[in-house]
Tab-separated table of C-alpha atoms in Angstrom:
chain	number	residue	atom	x	y	z
M	1	MET	CA	0.000	0.000	0.000
M	2	GLY	CA	2.890	2.313	0.913
M	3	HIS	CA	4.385	1.454	-2.443
M	4	LEU	CA	1.227	2.634	-4.237
M	5	LYS	CA	0.963	5.779	-2.152
M	6	ARG	CA	4.607	6.846	-2.334
M	7	THR	CA	6.793	5.137	-4.932
M	8	VAL	CA	4.276	5.146	-7.820
M	9	PRO	CA	3.430	8.907	-7.552
M	10	LEU	CA	7.153	9.702	-7.305
M	11	TRP	CA	7.848	7.762	-10.519
M	12	ILE	CA	4.883	9.396	-12.301
M	13	ALA	CA	6.179	12.856	-11.305
M	14	PHE	CA	9.704	11.935	-12.463
M	15	ILE	CA	8.674	10.446	-15.837
M	16	PHE	CA	6.275	13.256	-16.759
M	17	GLY	CA	8.560	15.989	-15.424
M	18	VAL	CA	11.639	14.848	-17.301
M	19	GLY	CA	9.609	13.791	-20.357
M	20	LEU	CA	7.924	17.181	-20.770
M	21	ILE	CA	11.188	19.078	-20.268
M	22	ILE	CA	12.765	17.024	-23.094
M	23	GLN	CA	9.621	17.413	-25.230
M	24	TYR	CA	9.870	21.219	-25.039
M	25	PHE	CA	13.165	21.147	-26.937
M	26	VAL	CA	12.192	18.497	-29.533
M	27	PRO	CA	10.065	19.796	-32.425
M	28	HIS	CA	9.636	16.292	-34.010
M	29	PRO	CA	5.991	15.323	-34.879
M	30	ILE	CA	6.119	12.391	-32.418
M	31	SER	CA	7.102	14.811	-29.651
M	32	GLN	CA	4.267	17.180	-30.661
M	33	LYS	CA	1.795	14.284	-30.681
M	34	ALA	CA	2.932	13.264	-27.206
M	35	LEU	CA	2.400	16.857	-26.014
M	36	GLY	CA	-1.114	16.909	-27.502
M	37	MET	CA	-1.926	13.656	-25.726
M	38	THR	CA	-0.647	14.848	-22.341
M	39	GLN	CA	-2.624	18.075	-22.743
M	40	LYS	CA	-5.813	16.042	-23.127
M	41	TRP	CA	-4.849	14.095	-20.022
M	42	LEU	CA	-4.225	17.379	-18.200
M	43	VAL	CA	-7.779	18.557	-18.952
M	44	ILE	CA	-9.112	15.246	-17.555
M	45	VAL	CA	-6.897	15.574	-14.449
M	46	VAL	CA	-8.163	19.151	-13.906
M	47	PHE	CA	-11.746	17.856	-14.118
M	48	VAL	CA	-11.034	15.103	-11.572
M	49	ALA	CA	-9.385	17.720	-9.334
M	50	LEU	CA	-12.631	19.735	-9.530
M	51	LEU	CA	-14.560	16.651	-8.380
M	52	LEU	CA	-12.112	16.212	-5.503
M	53	GLY	CA	-12.601	19.871	-4.608
M	54	LEU	CA	-16.362	19.361	-4.605
M	55	GLY	CA	-15.974	16.349	-2.315
M	56	SER	CA	-13.732	18.312	0.029
M	57	LEU	CA	-16.196	21.234	0.108
M	58	LEU	CA	-19.077	18.892	0.974
M	59	GLN	CA	-17.065	17.111	3.660
M	60	SER	CA	-15.865	20.311	5.328
M	61	HIS	CA	-19.292	21.994	5.421
M	62	LEU	CA	-21.180	18.855	6.471
M	63	ARG	CA	-18.713	18.456	9.378
M	64	LYS	CA	-19.372	22.083	10.409
M	65	ILE	CA	-23.162	21.604	10.277
M	66	LYS	CA	-22.993	18.338	12.213
M	67	ALA	CA	-20.893	19.901	14.985
M	68	GLN	CA	-22.971	23.126	14.847
M	69	SER	CA	-19.708	25.055	15.092
M	70	ALA	CA	-19.492	28.850	14.713
M	71	GLY	CA	-21.043	30.057	11.454
M	72	TRP	CA	-22.655	26.703	10.594
M	73	GLY	CA	-25.644	28.563	9.161
M	74	TYR	CA	-23.418	29.843	6.339
M	75	SER	CA	-22.488	26.239	5.568
M	76	VAL	CA	-26.199	25.410	5.180
M	77	VAL	CA	-26.579	28.320	2.748
M	78	THR	CA	-23.470	27.209	0.793
M	79	LEU	CA	-24.661	23.615	0.428
M	80	THR	CA	-28.242	24.644	-0.425
M	81	VAL	CA	-27.012	26.990	-3.176
M	82	LEU	CA	-24.626	24.295	-4.412
M	83	ALA	CA	-27.494	21.783	-4.637
M	84	LEU	CA	-29.752	24.301	-6.408
M	85	THR	CA	-27.020	25.196	-8.908
M	86	VAL	CA	-26.336	21.537	-9.699
M	87	ALA	CA	-30.097	20.925	-10.074
M	88	ALA	CA	-30.382	23.960	-12.398
M	89	GLY	CA	-27.574	22.477	-14.490
M	90	PHE	CA	-29.769	19.465	-15.293
M	91	HIS	CA	-32.585	21.677	-16.583
M	92	PRO	CA	-32.934	21.257	-20.386
M	93	ASN	CA	-32.717	25.032	-20.970
M	94	ASN	CA	-30.071	25.599	-18.333
M	95	ASP	CA	-27.878	28.031	-20.278
M	96	LYS	CA	-30.450	29.445	-22.695
M	97	PRO	CA	-31.972	32.934	-22.154
M	98	GLY	CA	-34.612	32.577	-19.433
M	99	GLY	CA	-33.077	29.300	-18.269
M	100	PRO	CA	-32.506	28.820	-14.534
M	101	LEU	CA	-28.693	28.998	-14.609
M	102	LEU	CA	-28.549	32.194	-16.632
M	103	TRP	CA	-31.352	33.663	-14.513
M	104	ALA	CA	-29.436	32.946	-11.291
M	105	TYR	CA	-26.260	34.276	-12.864
M	106	THR	CA	-27.854	37.554	-13.994
M	107	ASN	CA	-30.023	38.152	-10.944
M	108	ALA	CA	-27.963	36.769	-8.075
M	109	TYR	CA	-24.324	36.071	-8.892
M	110	SER	CA	-23.671	39.140	-11.031
M	111	PRO	CA	-25.033	41.822	-8.625
M	112	MET	CA	-23.507	40.119	-5.563
M	113	SER	CA	-20.120	39.854	-7.221
M	114	SER	CA	-20.225	43.505	-8.334
M	115	THR	CA	-21.202	44.584	-4.816
M	116	MET	CA	-18.291	42.711	-3.272
M	117	PHE	CA	-15.852	44.361	-5.683
M	118	SER	CA	-17.364	47.814	-5.087
M	119	LEU	CA	-16.621	47.542	-1.375
M	120	LEU	CA	-12.915	47.591	-2.248
M	121	GLY	CA	-13.096	51.323	-2.945
M	122	PHE	CA	-14.114	52.024	0.660
M	123	PHE	CA	-11.449	49.762	2.137
M	124	ILE	CA	-8.697	51.172	-0.085
M	125	ALA	CA	-9.557	54.728	1.015
M	126	SER	CA	-9.523	53.670	4.669
M	127	ALA	CA	-6.249	51.720	4.257
M	128	ALA	CA	-4.579	54.629	2.405
M	129	PHE	CA	-5.577	57.032	5.195
M	130	ARG	CA	-3.977	54.814	7.858
M	131	ALA	CA	-0.986	53.341	6.001
M	132	PHE	CA	0.469	56.248	4.009
M	133	ARG	CA	2.148	58.136	6.857
M	134	ALA	CA	5.473	59.965	6.421
M	135	ARG	CA	7.074	58.071	9.333
M	136	SER	CA	10.472	57.628	7.635
M	137	LEU	CA	12.270	58.503	4.404
M	138	GLU	CA	11.158	55.223	2.782
M	139	ALA	CA	7.538	55.747	3.876
M	140	THR	CA	7.616	59.325	2.542
M	141	LEU	CA	8.947	58.107	-0.820
M	142	LEU	CA	6.167	55.501	-0.946
M	143	LEU	CA	3.577	58.141	-0.092
M	144	CYS	CA	4.798	60.596	-2.753
M	145	THR	CA	4.946	57.831	-5.376
M	146	ALA	CA	1.401	56.721	-4.558
M	147	VAL	CA	0.052	60.274	-4.798
M	148	ILE	CA	1.811	60.979	-8.119
M	149	VAL	CA	0.706	57.683	-9.724
M	150	MET	CA	-2.852	58.092	-8.440
M	151	LEU	CA	-3.128	61.594	-9.908
M	152	GLY	CA	-1.362	60.484	-13.079
M	153	GLN	CA	-4.066	57.879	-13.705
M	154	VAL	CA	-6.893	60.405	-14.005
M	155	PRO	CA	-7.436	63.338	-16.397
M	156	LEU	CA	-6.807	65.774	-13.537
M	157	GLY	CA	-3.114	64.744	-13.574
M	158	ALA	CA	-2.752	66.257	-17.047
M	159	TYR	CA	-3.484	69.698	-15.576
M	160	ILE	CA	-0.731	69.436	-12.931
M	161	PRO	CA	2.642	70.110	-14.600
M	162	GLY	CA	4.938	67.075	-14.671
M	163	VAL	CA	2.575	64.621	-12.958
M	164	SER	CA	1.720	62.593	-16.091
M	165	ASN	CA	5.360	62.329	-17.172
M	166	ILE	CA	6.644	61.416	-13.700
M	167	SER	CA	3.830	58.876	-13.301
M	168	ALA	CA	4.710	57.281	-16.666
M	169	TRP	CA	8.401	57.202	-15.683
M	170	ILE	CA	7.609	55.537	-12.319
M	171	LEU	CA	5.551	52.857	-14.087
M	172	GLY	CA	8.041	52.364	-16.900
M	173	VAL	CA	11.374	52.383	-15.050
M	174	PRO	CA	11.517	51.703	-11.263
M	175	LEU	CA	8.331	49.629	-11.251
M	176	THR	CA	9.435	47.546	-14.233
M	177	ALA	CA	12.878	46.974	-12.709
M	178	ALA	CA	11.442	45.893	-9.356
M	179	LYS	CA	8.749	43.686	-10.898
M	180	ARG	CA	11.293	42.046	-13.210
M	181	ALA	CA	13.572	41.263	-10.277
M	182	LEU	CA	10.605	39.762	-8.410
M	183	THR	CA	9.507	37.757	-11.450
M	184	PHE	CA	13.005	36.321	-11.923
M	185	GLY	CA	13.177	35.448	-8.236
M	186	VAL	CA	9.803	33.708	-8.348
M	187	ALA	CA	10.752	31.898	-11.580
M	188	LEU	CA	14.024	30.615	-10.123
M	189	GLY	CA	12.180	29.502	-6.984
M	190	SER	CA	9.552	27.734	-9.095
M	191	ILE	CA	12.223	25.939	-11.134
M	192	ALA	CA	13.997	24.828	-7.947
M	193	THR	CA	10.729	23.560	-6.438
M	194	ALA	CA	9.769	21.788	-9.694
M	195	LEU	CA	13.157	20.041	-9.798
M	196	ARG	CA	12.807	19.024	-6.158
M	197	ILE	CA	9.390	17.484	-6.954
M	198	ILE	CA	10.601	15.780	-10.162
M	199	PHE	CA	13.573	14.184	-8.390
M	200	GLY	CA	11.537	13.182	-5.356
M	201	ILE	CA	13.295	15.472	-2.858
M	202	GLU	CA	10.137	17.462	-2.131
M	203	ARG	CA	7.421	15.018	-1.094
M	204	SER	CA	4.955	17.135	0.885
M	205	TYR	CA	2.426	16.947	-1.996
M	206	LEU	CA	2.052	13.221	-1.231
M	207	GLY	CA	0.507	14.102	2.124
M	208	GLY	CA	1.546	12.749	5.507
M	209	SER	CA	4.528	13.944	7.528
M	210	GLU	CA	7.149	13.878	4.732
U	1	MET	CA	-13.514	59.010	23.601
U	2	THR	CA	-11.762	55.644	23.801
U	3	ASP	CA	-9.167	54.593	21.193
U	4	GLU	CA	-11.498	51.908	19.817
U	5	LEU	CA	-14.352	54.400	19.435
U	6	ARG	CA	-12.033	56.956	17.792
U	7	LYS	CA	-10.789	54.330	15.323
U	8	ASN	CA	-14.339	53.324	14.403
U	9	ALA	CA	-15.440	56.948	14.069
U	10	THR	CA	-12.492	57.656	11.727
U	11	ARG	CA	-13.310	54.602	9.610
U	12	TRP	CA	-16.973	55.569	9.329
U	13	ALA	CA	-16.014	59.163	8.466
U	14	ILE	CA	-13.807	57.859	5.636
U	15	PHE	CA	-16.532	55.513	4.365
U	16	ALA	CA	-19.071	58.359	4.465
U	17	THR	CA	-16.667	60.674	2.599
U	18	VAL	CA	-16.148	58.065	-0.149
U	19	ALA	CA	-19.916	57.467	-0.420
U	20	VAL	CA	-20.689	61.198	-0.622
U	21	VAL	CA	-17.958	61.823	-3.226
U	22	VAL	CA	-19.196	58.910	-5.377
U	23	VAL	CA	-22.874	59.878	-5.178
U	24	VAL	CA	-22.299	63.611	-5.770
U	25	SER	CA	-19.926	63.051	-8.703
U	26	LEU	CA	-22.379	60.569	-10.247
U	27	LEU	CA	-25.209	63.082	-9.877
U	28	ILE	CA	-23.142	65.863	-11.442
U	29	GLY	CA	-22.120	63.503	-14.279
U	30	GLY	CA	-20.044	64.656	-17.235
U	31	VAL	CA	-17.790	63.013	-19.787
U	32	SER	CA	-13.999	63.110	-19.677
U	33	ASP	CA	-11.958	63.381	-22.835
U	34	PHE	CA	-8.771	61.628	-21.779
U	35	LYS	CA	-5.830	61.736	-24.217
U	36	ALA	CA	-4.420	58.260	-24.896
U	37	THR	CA	-1.024	57.472	-23.399
U	38	PRO	CA	1.679	55.775	-25.544
U	39	VAL	CA	1.022	52.413	-23.814
U	40	VAL	CA	-2.651	52.510	-24.906
U	41	MET	CA	-1.814	53.970	-28.320
U	42	LYS	CA	0.354	50.928	-29.080
U	43	VAL	CA	-2.672	48.617	-28.841
U	44	TYR	CA	-4.712	50.968	-31.013
U	45	ASP	CA	-1.961	51.321	-33.622
U	46	THR	CA	-1.370	47.561	-33.822
U	47	ILE	CA	-5.052	46.912	-34.570
U	48	GLU	CA	-5.259	49.933	-36.854
U	49	LYS	CA	-2.486	48.530	-39.069
U	50	MET	CA	-4.389	45.266	-39.654
U	51	PRO	CA	-5.978	44.943	-43.105
U	52	ALA	CA	-9.714	44.205	-43.385
U	53	GLY	CA	-10.537	40.522	-42.867
U	54	THR	CA	-7.624	39.897	-40.498
U	55	PRO	CA	-8.635	37.526	-37.672
U	56	LEU	CA	-8.288	38.967	-34.180
U	57	LEU	CA	-8.451	36.740	-31.132
U	58	ILE	CA	-9.997	38.127	-27.941
U	59	SER	CA	-9.770	36.121	-24.745
U	60	ALA	CA	-12.502	37.559	-22.527
U	61	ASP	CA	-11.497	36.489	-19.029
U	62	PHE	CA	-13.522	38.553	-16.619
U	63	ASP	CA	-16.496	38.178	-14.319
U	64	PRO	CA	-19.165	40.520	-12.902
U	65	GLY	CA	-16.751	41.874	-10.250
U	66	SER	CA	-14.549	43.482	-12.878
U	67	GLU	CA	-17.247	44.061	-15.474
U	68	ALA	CA	-17.473	47.789	-14.680
U	69	GLU	CA	-13.849	48.290	-15.722
U	70	LEU	CA	-13.538	45.790	-18.547
U	71	GLU	CA	-16.893	46.054	-20.338
U	72	PRO	CA	-16.276	49.596	-21.701
U	73	MET	CA	-12.797	48.455	-22.738
U	74	LEU	CA	-14.152	45.521	-24.751
U	75	ARG	CA	-16.815	47.742	-26.336
U	76	ALA	CA	-14.195	50.349	-27.344
U	77	ILE	CA	-11.974	47.671	-28.921
U	78	LEU	CA	-14.913	46.026	-30.698
U	79	ALA	CA	-15.932	49.413	-32.165
U	80	GLN	CA	-12.499	49.597	-33.777
U	81	CYS	CA	-12.715	45.968	-34.985
U	82	TRP	CA	-16.077	46.532	-36.673
U	83	ARG	CA	-14.864	49.754	-38.304
U	84	LYS	CA	-11.748	47.982	-39.576
U	85	LYS	CA	-13.892	45.001	-40.686
U	86	LEU	CA	-11.715	42.525	-38.788
U	87	ARG	CA	-12.861	38.986	-38.021
U	88	VAL	CA	-13.370	38.739	-34.269
U	89	VAL	CA	-12.969	35.407	-32.471
U	90	VAL	CA	-13.818	35.421	-28.760
U	91	MET	CA	-12.960	32.689	-26.247
U	92	SER	CA	-12.514	32.331	-22.442
U	93	ILE	CA	-10.154	30.443	-20.156
U	94	CYS	CA	-11.004	32.234	-16.895
U	95	SER	CA	-14.284	30.787	-15.705
U	96	VAL	CA	-17.771	29.745	-16.757
U	97	ASN	CA	-18.868	33.256	-15.788
U	98	SER	CA	-17.015	34.931	-18.640
U	99	PRO	CA	-18.836	33.715	-21.799
U	100	PRO	CA	-22.314	35.040	-20.820
U	101	LEU	CA	-20.862	38.484	-20.030
U	102	ALA	CA	-18.674	38.686	-23.114
U	103	GLY	CA	-21.504	37.253	-25.240
U	104	ARG	CA	-23.904	40.013	-24.227
U	105	ILE	CA	-21.373	42.765	-24.962
U	106	LEU	CA	-20.409	41.133	-28.256
U	107	LYS	CA	-24.008	40.776	-29.435
U	108	GLU	CA	-24.987	44.336	-28.463
U	109	SER	CA	-21.896	45.873	-30.032
U	110	ALA	CA	-22.221	43.774	-33.202
U	111	ALA	CA	-25.910	44.669	-33.583
U	112	ALA	CA	-25.097	48.383	-33.240
U	113	HIS	CA	-22.447	48.143	-35.979
U	114	GLY	CA	-24.176	45.642	-38.277
U	115	ALA	CA	-21.676	42.814	-37.718
U	116	VAL	CA	-22.985	39.324	-38.490
U	117	TYR	CA	-22.447	36.252	-36.289
U	118	GLY	CA	-20.511	33.513	-38.006
U	119	THR	CA	-19.180	35.820	-40.721
U	120	ASP	CA	-17.745	38.796	-38.809
U	121	PHE	CA	-17.479	37.290	-35.361
U	122	VAL	CA	-17.833	34.095	-33.376
U	123	GLN	CA	-17.816	33.136	-29.724
U	124	PHE	CA	-16.368	29.966	-28.259
U	125	GLY	CA	-17.021	28.748	-24.730
U	126	TYR	CA	-14.937	28.376	-21.588
U	127	ARG	CA	-12.101	25.875	-21.488
U	128	ALA	CA	-10.633	24.818	-18.134
U	129	GLY	CA	-7.017	23.971	-17.423
U	130	GLY	CA	-5.160	27.309	-17.419
U	131	SER	CA	-2.350	27.063	-19.944
U	132	ALA	CA	-3.426	23.600	-21.191
U	133	PRO	CA	-6.085	24.873	-23.655
U	134	ILE	CA	-3.669	27.570	-24.921
U	135	LEU	CA	-0.990	24.956	-25.574
U	136	ALA	CA	-3.541	22.733	-27.295
U	137	LEU	CA	-4.898	25.640	-29.408
U	138	GLY	CA	-1.348	26.167	-30.616
U	139	GLN	CA	-1.469	22.696	-32.151
U	140	ASP	CA	-5.032	22.387	-33.417
U	141	TRP	CA	-7.798	24.931	-32.852
U	142	PHE	CA	-10.567	22.509	-33.808
U	143	ALA	CA	-9.455	19.855	-31.321
U	144	VAL	CA	-10.132	22.322	-28.488
U	145	TYR	CA	-13.136	24.014	-30.061
U	146	PRO	CA	-14.863	21.613	-32.453
U	147	LYS	CA	-18.050	23.699	-32.049
U	148	ASP	CA	-18.870	27.301	-31.160
U	149	LEU	CA	-21.223	28.377	-28.356
U	150	ASN	CA	-24.250	27.785	-30.619
U	151	ASP	CA	-23.129	24.208	-31.329
U	152	THR	CA	-22.231	25.052	-34.928
U	153	PRO	CA	-19.232	23.018	-36.152
U	154	SER	CA	-16.277	25.443	-36.071
U	155	ARG	CA	-14.961	24.386	-39.480
U	156	GLU	CA	-18.259	25.407	-41.114
U	157	LEU	CA	-18.070	29.016	-39.871
U	158	PRO	CA	-16.910	31.497	-42.545
U	159	VAL	CA	-15.243	33.609	-39.838
U	160	MET	CA	-12.857	30.707	-39.127
U	161	LYS	CA	-11.607	30.503	-42.726
U	162	GLY	CA	-7.830	29.980	-42.814
U	163	ILE	CA	-7.574	29.478	-39.050
U	164	THR	CA	-6.299	26.125	-37.870
U	165	LYS	CA	-4.178	27.057	-34.864
U	166	LEU	CA	-3.298	29.871	-32.490
U	167	THR	CA	-0.462	31.285	-34.573
U	168	ASP	CA	-2.890	32.057	-37.418
U	169	PHE	CA	-3.948	35.057	-35.356
U	170	PRO	CA	-1.572	38.030	-35.737
U	171	LEU	CA	-2.701	39.366	-32.347
U	172	CYS	CA	-4.459	38.154	-29.213
U	173	LEU	CA	-6.147	40.646	-26.946
U	174	GLU	CA	-6.374	39.283	-23.441
U	175	ILE	CA	-9.052	41.182	-21.512
U	176	SER	CA	-8.663	39.918	-18.015
U	177	ALA	CA	-9.134	40.526	-14.322
U	178	VAL	CA	-7.220	37.425	-13.216
U	179	SER	CA	-3.904	35.652	-13.687
U	180	THR	CA	-4.932	34.079	-17.010
U	181	ILE	CA	-2.619	36.736	-18.484
U	182	ASP	CA	0.350	34.760	-17.150
U	183	TYR	CA	-0.878	31.685	-19.034
U	184	TRP	CA	-1.119	33.686	-22.250
U	185	ILE	CA	2.366	35.111	-21.759
U	186	LEU	CA	3.944	31.766	-20.851
U	187	ALA	CA	2.065	29.472	-23.204
U	188	GLY	CA	0.825	31.788	-25.969
U	189	ASN	CA	3.757	34.176	-26.312
U	190	ALA	CA	6.792	32.281	-25.018
U	191	LYS	CA	5.856	28.936	-26.576
U	192	TYR	CA	4.208	29.977	-29.855
U	193	GLY	CA	5.387	33.585	-30.301
U	194	LEU	CA	1.796	34.891	-30.294
U	195	LYS	CA	1.677	38.702	-30.179
U	196	LEU	CA	-0.269	39.858	-27.113
U	197	ALA	CA	-2.064	43.036	-26.083
U	198	LEU	CA	-3.615	43.366	-22.648
U	199	GLY	CA	-6.755	44.946	-21.301
U	200	VAL	CA	-6.677	44.663	-17.510
U	201	THR	CA	-8.106	46.135	-14.336
U	202	ALA	CA	-6.253	49.159	-12.936
U	203	VAL	CA	-4.796	47.259	-9.981
U	204	MET	CA	-3.351	44.613	-12.284
U	205	ALA	CA	-1.840	46.917	-14.895
U	206	THR	CA	1.355	47.589	-12.955
U	207	ASP	CA	2.139	43.855	-12.844
U	208	TYR	CA	2.516	43.690	-16.613
U	209	TYR	CA	4.540	46.782	-17.496
U	210	GLN	CA	7.654	44.616	-17.374
U	211	TYR	CA	6.494	42.731	-20.474
U	212	LEU	CA	6.205	45.930	-22.504
U	213	ALA	CA	9.937	46.614	-22.570
U	214	THR	CA	10.683	43.035	-23.654
U	215	GLY	CA	8.149	43.272	-26.472
U	216	GLN	CA	6.185	40.268	-25.194
U	217	VAL	CA	3.186	42.554	-24.826
U	218	VAL	CA	2.548	45.263	-27.421
U	219	GLY	CA	0.461	47.510	-25.202
U	220	ILE	CA	-1.703	47.699	-22.090
U	221	ILE	CA	-5.129	49.212	-21.548
U	222	GLY	CA	-5.445	49.618	-17.785
U	223	GLY	CA	-8.770	50.020	-15.981
U	224	ILE	CA	-11.409	52.652	-16.561
U	225	ALA	CA	-8.711	55.233	-17.360
U	226	GLY	CA	-7.309	53.032	-20.146
U	227	ALA	CA	-10.798	52.271	-21.457
U	228	SER	CA	-11.613	55.981	-21.456
U	229	GLN	CA	-8.449	56.712	-23.437
U	230	TYR	CA	-9.378	53.990	-25.933
U	231	GLU	CA	-12.868	55.449	-26.285
U	232	SER	CA	-11.319	58.794	-27.169
U	233	LEU	CA	-9.757	56.970	-30.145
U	234	THR	CA	-12.572	54.672	-31.254
U	235	ARG	CA	-15.895	56.012	-29.957
U	236	ARG	CA	-15.732	59.757	-30.544
U	237	ASP	CA	-19.337	59.891	-31.830
U	238	ASP	CA	-20.632	58.074	-28.731
U	239	LEU	CA	-18.618	60.420	-26.481
U	240	LYS	CA	-20.113	63.434	-28.226
U	241	ARG	CA	-23.631	62.002	-27.903
U	242	ALA	CA	-23.125	61.236	-24.183
U	243	SER	CA	-21.651	64.659	-23.580
U	244	GLU	CA	-24.581	66.406	-25.300
U	245	SER	CA	-27.351	64.286	-23.783
U	246	GLY	CA	-25.789	64.081	-20.309
U	247	LYS	CA	-26.501	60.335	-20.292
U	248	ASP	CA	-23.930	57.778	-19.136
U	249	GLY	CA	-24.138	55.662	-22.309
U	250	GLY	CA	-22.163	52.864	-20.601
U	251	LEU	CA	-18.956	54.715	-21.454
U	252	ALA	CA	-15.798	54.581	-19.359
U	253	SER	CA	-15.386	58.286	-20.071
U	254	SER	CA	-18.666	58.922	-18.205
U	255	ARG	CA	-17.200	57.133	-15.177
U	256	MET	CA	-13.891	59.006	-15.231
U	257	PRO	CA	-15.200	62.124	-13.383
U	258	THR	CA	-16.195	59.827	-10.480
U	259	GLN	CA	-12.819	58.086	-10.560
U	260	SER	CA	-11.028	61.462	-10.674
U	261	ALA	CA	-13.068	62.702	-7.711
U	262	ILE	CA	-12.300	59.567	-5.704
U	263	HIS	CA	-8.579	59.788	-6.476
U	264	VAL	CA	-8.534	63.402	-5.298
U	265	ALA	CA	-10.519	62.441	-2.186
U	266	VAL	CA	-8.023	59.659	-1.362
U	267	VAL	CA	-5.075	62.054	-1.853
U	268	LEU	CA	-6.779	64.565	0.467
U	269	LEU	CA	-7.441	61.811	3.020
U	270	ILE	CA	-3.756	60.875	2.921
U	271	LEU	CA	-2.834	64.525	3.494
U	272	ILE	CA	-5.286	64.830	6.404
U	273	GLY	CA	-3.950	61.574	7.870
U	274	ASN	CA	-0.399	62.945	7.783
U	275	ILE	CA	-1.394	66.308	9.286
U	276	LEU	CA	-3.137	64.473	12.148
U	277	TYR	CA	-0.115	62.181	12.532
U	278	PHE	CA	2.351	65.079	12.851
U	279	MET	CA	0.008	66.963	15.177
U	280	GLY	CA	-0.228	63.885	17.416
U	281	ARG	CA	3.552	63.467	17.385
U	282	ARG	CA	4.118	67.104	18.341
U	283	LYS	CA	1.587	66.785	21.136
U	284	ALA	CA	3.271	63.625	22.414
U	285	LYS	CA	6.689	65.353	22.422
U	286	ALA	CA	5.281	68.334	24.315
């Protein structure tokens, strides 16, 4: 059993990891065909992962309801809506105009989602008020940059001499340099982690204590 | 007044200020005429150089939360596509929420400009798997999308003439509010050399400026401000109509006065916060 849980996944990770790295550099039709096949498999794996996610969601919320732990009422709402959405999916006109899925999407999901996003404006204003304080040289620089970029993003900035140009320079030079450094750092970290997984050094994805 | 009470009072005062500024600026209305920046102009120029009949791929990857920012952007780009008589192909890799939104905008915009489904434009559905569908589209479009959203076989659509894979599109416009952009850059651009232009929410725009200098992305339209700039290039008649009638018209340029007012309010709040901070520090020292 341990063999199936540990050794087999490690070999699968190794074969597919090394295989797809080699494939990337081989333009031969056989290599391209192999890529096409693995991509189809990937779509199937993603679908199975969605099913697993659904199972996990059910398990976690049912446990909460059973134990009547804090906020269990929200779990009831979540599962009820989930059941209704799945049921709507079986309706013959589910995605046609007037169908139950599209109706729920237009009349419930869409306005709720927009409302949630709109709240951000209030929180950003509150956070800016509290966070942008000229406590040190670095904080003052951050504050000035934020103000210039904010004004540079609206037509008003065009009426304040230099704001648009400075804002464009901040976005094009220091921001790009910093983001590029971050991206390279993340990429190198990702490569290192991928290699650790491919060669079986990193095994936490298998679960358990390792 | 206790510290907790003072904190709550400050927060509520800020929330009330934001609400008042939004409501008042919406009531006053108005239409901004925002000159396009070079970053936005690059997207416009790239599309403008395309001859009539060129296929343009649009990946509409947004949901209702970001609709307010990205809908006017898509409409402004579509107005240019219809005028240039380009063939528009729309798809989604973000979520099942994207196709209904993009479909509505596409249909309304096409009807207003006389574009015909199947000949001038087509919409394909959502495909899960992040970069997997992009990689697969690079090999065979019809394997990923054998049918369009109306269940018409893709090969039978006149709009798909000459298109067999991703690289048959000279440009892909990714209109997104999520990290699907990374998939397009990594799989679409790096793997297949697909030229990309981005339409993103304002908070995301700064993440992708780094790809402009490398040429991986030809241009970026960022948030309502970017959409407003694009409208000044492609929807001048609509701007004039909205300005004269005083009606919103669903234009980003009608939302810019509110955004400008909020930006100014936030800057003022920051200033007030700092004045209070220094006053408190002086008092503490005394």
